[in-house]
């Protein structure tokens, strides 16, 4: 292998920066040395204090993994050389008995995966080097504390020994000493713990699995610092494929093939006493976007103590109030500004103060809620840091779902039983459950639940996914529960210190009231306020306003500006006036699909049944007249709401038997009647009729345009209703704009014949009302033949609308009604498909769309082309539709804001990315 596997960062002994860049930008470098490595290098380059170290590349991880967890040839030599150089740069040797160099070994993938992979701190300690550390620091307690932490972490991370065994040992030691806090244990206690921990190691590590640590067949904690280092590097690479990391990637659509880097970095210590501290922070508030410093710190602690929520943290703003830390705190706040200036974004930071000296351990663009993403994007634009195009690109469309998520009904009355931190916005109602396994079980049984935990760990991910919301008694706003919930868009209230959770007995008690909540009791949480309520609070959908409106307006500005590239419209699928109004309120420009069959449900069902089953022409005629009157009323309502805007009305589409009652139920009824000696002749006759309409493959049967060809009265009735509603509104001065869409066309002759009839009816109505009616007629493209023969079909169509639900069904031969519960989960699991093709446009189906667009435009240069299948509201598909040259996408009313943003981003990306302001 000739490529470079290791990149160094930070300064040398003389203070010169020796960072080796892995790419022209952080964005480029992160694919090689991971996000953490790329940003450490970047911070080094701009002069920030970064502990020196080196990154082993993500590609090395992939090669190691593909090689059966064996180092590819030559790589370990390169790593050893980098380590030797690091020792030279520091003027110290790893694990030296006099003045030891200690390192941290951390993972760092191209995308941040908080807490999912492994980290080992204080590496290099052994019975000799701990003496060196004591000598150098004069702090015996600190040295032994560092050593016991190392043994504990190494055993857990590298050898998989249960962390509980070590926690139990600490608890036993505290009990023996009669103290409550870890910090009350002295140097001798901690030295005892090191011995104890090594015993746990010896008793729990299987030497067959880990022959590297075997001595005479027994597991012995490795004292050789270089062996410690190699094993830790391997463990980090191995952790890329641990279950929770795999699940997290699946959740966040991160490819498994990327690998993680390993960052080996000189240790700095936040646990050297009162002049030392460690913390995590954001340059702005990641929950609501307020421009304030946000985060927590702990005095005399190591990094993982903050995230784990073991001790209660202090708010970051108070750092400068601690006199021993004031100077470093001020420097940190200055670093916030430098980072925001440099990255032109809100940043997430990890830092350590060692004896008053500030060290930056990590930075990355901060994860944030949708609320915060909107606010920060607007602030950054107003501060002149970014352009509107960048602001629009900074909000993930899927994230908007969070804002469209339910909230407590403002009129609901409820009593708060406890209050915690408002860690992730949105409200949730569900049964209290106390373990991730129970959360999954409840969700599987269809019972919404709230996961209640002392604090979550990465192993809880599956429970957090299954639950409606998360409630914890410990941990700050940067705790695991808070970070993950925000990322998932799940409501979360954390750090509710009045909750006494008894997970073993599946209940919690509220300390101040004595109230007991058991598993299964319904509770409500509000992640926007931090409130916890006993019972179910009514939830409502929030209204779109403020920052969301601003960003959507900017998105529309870009999307609809011809001078900035091809325009793409956003329409909605709606079939009643209320949904049409919601669509307009959410910014839809038109109705892209009005499924008229939805108007035949409820009490209208018997009319269509009468029509289908009628024995006499009179009954049939009466049914169709009544249907016509009802439909006209529907269209009057729709066209009024959509005055001046297009409404694409689709003629009746589904298999007719969908309107008939279930023959199976009727069969059962007949059997019961017969048992009771009743006359069943009429029911039997009805059953015979039902049976006559049964098809082996209804989805491929009498449906779509075939219906109107077999029952022309249906089309005439529908077109009459559309045209006369439009004519009536025209007469009173409104501007109705119906368009008529023919479903499931495969042959141009189908469209020609249906169109002829449609136009005749429109003309008749226009003459009757004495108004001019220009109603375009188009077709859905939802069969492969239609896509292939689009040029011919387009000659007879004013517009095309891709029906990707049916087009996917017929292209892939997957039943759209059954596949999700049949084999789709397996296909996703086995990666036969990357995503559900009914949700995100499949590449093969996209190829049909491409052919359809190309042929369509050839056949009719004035053709308007859109999509109205489910994929029309999916951001990834919208990018594809923009690139395929569609004129609009149409989706459900609630996805319209998401589609507006995604469409704008698609256009920005297609035009080479957002315009930028030169960063400072
Ligand atoms: C489609 O097939 O994509 C479509 C929009 O029509 P329906 O879902 O009503 O079949
Ligand atoms: Mg369809």
PDB file of C-alpha atoms in Angstrom, residues 305-431:
ATOM      1  CA  UNK A 305     -17.757  12.947  33.489  1.00  0.00           C
ATOM      2  CA  UNK A 306     -19.587  15.840  31.803  1.00  0.00           C
ATOM      3  CA  UNK A 307     -21.338  13.796  29.149  1.00  0.00           C
ATOM      4  CA  UNK A 308     -22.143  10.904  31.469  1.00  0.00           C
ATOM      5  CA  UNK A 309     -24.043  13.193  33.824  1.00  0.00           C
ATOM      6  CA  UNK A 310     -22.334  11.588  36.825  1.00  0.00           C
ATOM      7  CA  UNK A 311     -21.834  14.885  38.633  1.00  0.00           C
ATOM      8  CA  UNK A 312     -24.004  17.958  38.318  1.00  0.00           C
ATOM      9  CA  UNK A 313     -22.341  20.391  35.956  1.00  0.00           C
ATOM     10  CA  UNK A 314     -22.043  24.188  36.033  1.00  0.00           C
ATOM     11  CA  UNK A 315     -23.327  26.421  33.222  1.00  0.00           C
ATOM     12  CA  UNK A 316     -20.536  27.485  30.890  1.00  0.00           C
ATOM     13  CA  UNK A 317     -21.246  31.213  31.387  1.00  0.00           C
ATOM     14  CA  UNK A 318     -20.095  30.807  35.014  1.00  0.00           C
ATOM     15  CA  UNK A 319     -16.615  29.668  33.989  1.00  0.00           C
ATOM     16  CA  UNK A 320     -15.277  33.210  34.212  1.00  0.00           C
ATOM     17  CA  UNK A 321     -16.775  33.570  37.685  1.00  0.00           C
ATOM     18  CA  UNK A 322     -14.336  30.975  39.089  1.00  0.00           C
ATOM     19  CA  UNK A 323     -11.241  32.994  39.832  1.00  0.00           C
ATOM     20  CA  UNK A 324      -8.766  30.162  39.189  1.00  0.00           C
ATOM     21  CA  UNK A 325     -10.322  29.613  35.768  1.00  0.00           C
ATOM     22  CA  UNK A 326     -11.201  33.185  34.831  1.00  0.00           C
ATOM     23  CA  UNK A 327      -8.332  33.764  32.430  1.00  0.00           C
ATOM     24  CA  UNK A 328      -8.770  30.455  30.624  1.00  0.00           C
ATOM     25  CA  UNK A 329     -12.525  31.069  30.525  1.00  0.00           C
ATOM     26  CA  UNK A 330     -12.056  34.436  28.863  1.00  0.00           C
ATOM     27  CA  UNK A 331      -9.702  32.871  26.362  1.00  0.00           C
ATOM     28  CA  UNK A 332     -12.291  30.176  25.673  1.00  0.00           C
ATOM     29  CA  UNK A 333     -14.980  32.756  24.956  1.00  0.00           C
ATOM     30  CA  UNK A 334     -12.568  34.492  22.610  1.00  0.00           C
ATOM     31  CA  UNK A 335     -11.996  31.127  20.880  1.00  0.00           C
ATOM     32  CA  UNK A 336     -15.783  30.899  20.400  1.00  0.00           C
ATOM     33  CA  UNK A 337     -15.605  34.087  18.354  1.00  0.00           C
ATOM     34  CA  UNK A 338     -12.559  32.962  16.390  1.00  0.00           C
ATOM     35  CA  UNK A 339     -14.277  29.696  15.521  1.00  0.00           C
ATOM     36  CA  UNK A 340     -17.541  31.336  14.477  1.00  0.00           C
ATOM     37  CA  UNK A 341     -15.623  33.823  12.335  1.00  0.00           C
ATOM     38  CA  UNK A 342     -13.611  31.054  10.751  1.00  0.00           C
ATOM     39  CA  UNK A 343     -16.363  28.493  10.162  1.00  0.00           C
ATOM     40  CA  UNK A 344     -19.224  31.001   9.746  1.00  0.00           C
ATOM     41  CA  UNK A 345     -21.404  28.602  11.725  1.00  0.00           C
ATOM     42  CA  UNK A 346     -22.508  27.635  15.219  1.00  0.00           C
ATOM     43  CA  UNK A 347     -19.821  25.343  16.640  1.00  0.00           C
ATOM     44  CA  UNK A 348     -19.784  22.552  19.172  1.00  0.00           C
ATOM     45  CA  UNK A 349     -16.661  22.460  21.343  1.00  0.00           C
ATOM     46  CA  UNK A 350     -14.896  20.226  23.836  1.00  0.00           C
ATOM     47  CA  UNK A 351     -12.188  21.755  25.978  1.00  0.00           C
ATOM     48  CA  UNK A 352     -10.011  21.069  28.972  1.00  0.00           C
ATOM     49  CA  UNK A 353      -8.276  23.491  31.280  1.00  0.00           C
ATOM     50  CA  UNK A 354      -5.133  22.023  32.795  1.00  0.00           C
ATOM     51  CA  UNK A 355      -3.625  24.053  35.593  1.00  0.00           C
ATOM     52  CA  UNK A 356      -5.190  27.202  34.177  1.00  0.00           C
ATOM     53  CA  UNK A 357      -4.124  26.541  30.562  1.00  0.00           C
ATOM     54  CA  UNK A 358      -6.857  26.156  27.938  1.00  0.00           C
ATOM     55  CA  UNK A 359      -6.736  23.266  25.462  1.00  0.00           C
ATOM     56  CA  UNK A 360      -9.174  22.674  22.619  1.00  0.00           C
ATOM     57  CA  UNK A 361      -9.982  18.986  22.266  1.00  0.00           C
ATOM     58  CA  UNK A 362     -12.558  19.122  19.542  1.00  0.00           C
ATOM     59  CA  UNK A 363     -14.776  21.328  17.440  1.00  0.00           C
ATOM     60  CA  UNK A 364     -17.370  20.610  14.837  1.00  0.00           C
ATOM     61  CA  UNK A 365     -20.368  22.286  13.327  1.00  0.00           C
ATOM     62  CA  UNK A 366     -22.960  21.981  16.110  1.00  0.00           C
ATOM     63  CA  UNK A 367     -25.942  19.679  15.788  1.00  0.00           C
ATOM     64  CA  UNK A 368     -29.101  21.620  16.466  1.00  0.00           C
ATOM     65  CA  UNK A 369     -32.858  21.396  16.586  1.00  0.00           C
ATOM     66  CA  UNK A 370     -34.907  22.710  13.679  1.00  0.00           C
ATOM     67  CA  UNK A 371     -35.867  25.711  15.819  1.00  0.00           C
ATOM     68  CA  UNK A 372     -32.231  26.515  16.432  1.00  0.00           C
ATOM     69  CA  UNK A 373     -31.178  25.793  12.840  1.00  0.00           C
ATOM     70  CA  UNK A 374     -33.662  28.369  11.559  1.00  0.00           C
ATOM     71  CA  UNK A 375     -32.771  31.020  14.114  1.00  0.00           C
ATOM     72  CA  UNK A 376     -29.013  30.598  13.763  1.00  0.00           C
ATOM     73  CA  UNK A 377     -29.212  30.681   9.948  1.00  0.00           C
ATOM     74  CA  UNK A 378     -31.151  33.952  10.083  1.00  0.00           C
ATOM     75  CA  UNK A 379     -28.796  35.457  12.704  1.00  0.00           C
ATOM     76  CA  UNK A 380     -25.737  34.483  10.675  1.00  0.00           C
ATOM     77  CA  UNK A 381     -27.224  36.101   7.567  1.00  0.00           C
ATOM     78  CA  UNK A 382     -28.067  39.243   9.510  1.00  0.00           C
ATOM     79  CA  UNK A 383     -24.548  39.330  10.947  1.00  0.00           C
ATOM     80  CA  UNK A 384     -23.219  39.292   7.388  1.00  0.00           C
ATOM     81  CA  UNK A 385     -21.473  35.934   7.831  1.00  0.00           C
ATOM     82  CA  UNK A 386     -23.477  33.988   5.242  1.00  0.00           C
ATOM     83  CA  UNK A 387     -25.690  34.604   2.195  1.00  0.00           C
ATOM     84  CA  UNK A 388     -29.399  33.821   1.956  1.00  0.00           C
ATOM     85  CA  UNK A 389     -28.548  30.799  -0.182  1.00  0.00           C
ATOM     86  CA  UNK A 390     -26.267  29.499   2.574  1.00  0.00           C
ATOM     87  CA  UNK A 391     -28.934  30.193   5.192  1.00  0.00           C
ATOM     88  CA  UNK A 392     -31.454  28.211   3.146  1.00  0.00           C
ATOM     89  CA  UNK A 393     -28.948  25.370   2.758  1.00  0.00           C
ATOM     90  CA  UNK A 394     -28.282  25.210   6.505  1.00  0.00           C
ATOM     91  CA  UNK A 395     -31.657  23.797   7.514  1.00  0.00           C
ATOM     92  CA  UNK A 396     -32.259  20.114   6.807  1.00  0.00           C
ATOM     93  CA  UNK A 397     -35.737  19.763   5.258  1.00  0.00           C
ATOM     94  CA  UNK A 398     -36.468  16.595   7.222  1.00  0.00           C
ATOM     95  CA  UNK A 399     -35.737  18.558  10.399  1.00  0.00           C
ATOM     96  CA  UNK A 400     -38.708  20.801   9.752  1.00  0.00           C
ATOM     97  CA  UNK A 401     -40.805  17.831  10.692  1.00  0.00           C
ATOM     98  CA  UNK A 402     -39.861  18.665  14.283  1.00  0.00           C
ATOM     99  CA  UNK A 403     -41.569  22.023  13.990  1.00  0.00           C
ATOM    100  CA  UNK A 404     -44.552  20.487  12.382  1.00  0.00           C
ATOM    101  CA  UNK A 405     -44.631  18.061  15.309  1.00  0.00           C
ATOM    102  CA  UNK A 406     -47.341  18.164  17.924  1.00  0.00           C
ATOM    103  CA  UNK A 407     -47.252  20.539  20.880  1.00  0.00           C
ATOM    104  CA  UNK A 408     -49.447  20.671  23.995  1.00  0.00           C
ATOM    105  CA  UNK A 409     -52.770  22.282  23.196  1.00  0.00           C
ATOM    106  CA  UNK A 410     -52.399  25.814  24.645  1.00  0.00           C
ATOM    107  CA  UNK A 411     -55.982  25.548  25.948  1.00  0.00           C
ATOM    108  CA  UNK A 412     -55.373  22.244  27.704  1.00  0.00           C
ATOM    109  CA  UNK A 413     -55.389  22.317  31.487  1.00  0.00           C
ATOM    110  CA  UNK A 414     -52.809  20.230  33.244  1.00  0.00           C
ATOM    111  CA  UNK A 415     -50.718  20.109  36.371  1.00  0.00           C
ATOM    112  CA  UNK A 416     -46.982  19.751  36.126  1.00  0.00           C
ATOM    113  CA  UNK A 417     -45.660  17.043  38.467  1.00  0.00           C
ATOM    114  CA  UNK A 418     -41.986  17.766  37.817  1.00  0.00           C
ATOM    115  CA  UNK A 419     -39.793  20.017  35.749  1.00  0.00           C
ATOM    116  CA  UNK A 420     -36.482  19.395  34.048  1.00  0.00           C
ATOM    117  CA  UNK A 421     -34.367  20.783  31.246  1.00  0.00           C
ATOM    118  CA  UNK A 422     -36.040  21.475  27.917  1.00  0.00           C
ATOM    119  CA  UNK A 423     -33.555  19.386  25.977  1.00  0.00           C
ATOM    120  CA  UNK A 424     -35.328  18.634  22.682  1.00  0.00           C
ATOM    121  CA  UNK A 425     -38.523  20.366  21.578  1.00  0.00           C
ATOM    122  CA  UNK A 426     -41.945  18.933  20.849  1.00  0.00           C
ATOM    123  CA  UNK A 427     -44.423  17.166  23.096  1.00  0.00           C
ATOM    124  CA  UNK A 428     -45.131  13.491  23.563  1.00  0.00           C
ATOM    125  CA  UNK A 429     -47.671  11.357  25.386  1.00  0.00           C
ATOM    126  CA  UNK A 430     -47.211   7.718  26.271  1.00  0.00           C
ATOM    127  CA  UNK A 431     -46.973   5.012  28.903  1.00  0.00           C
TER     128      UNK A 431
END
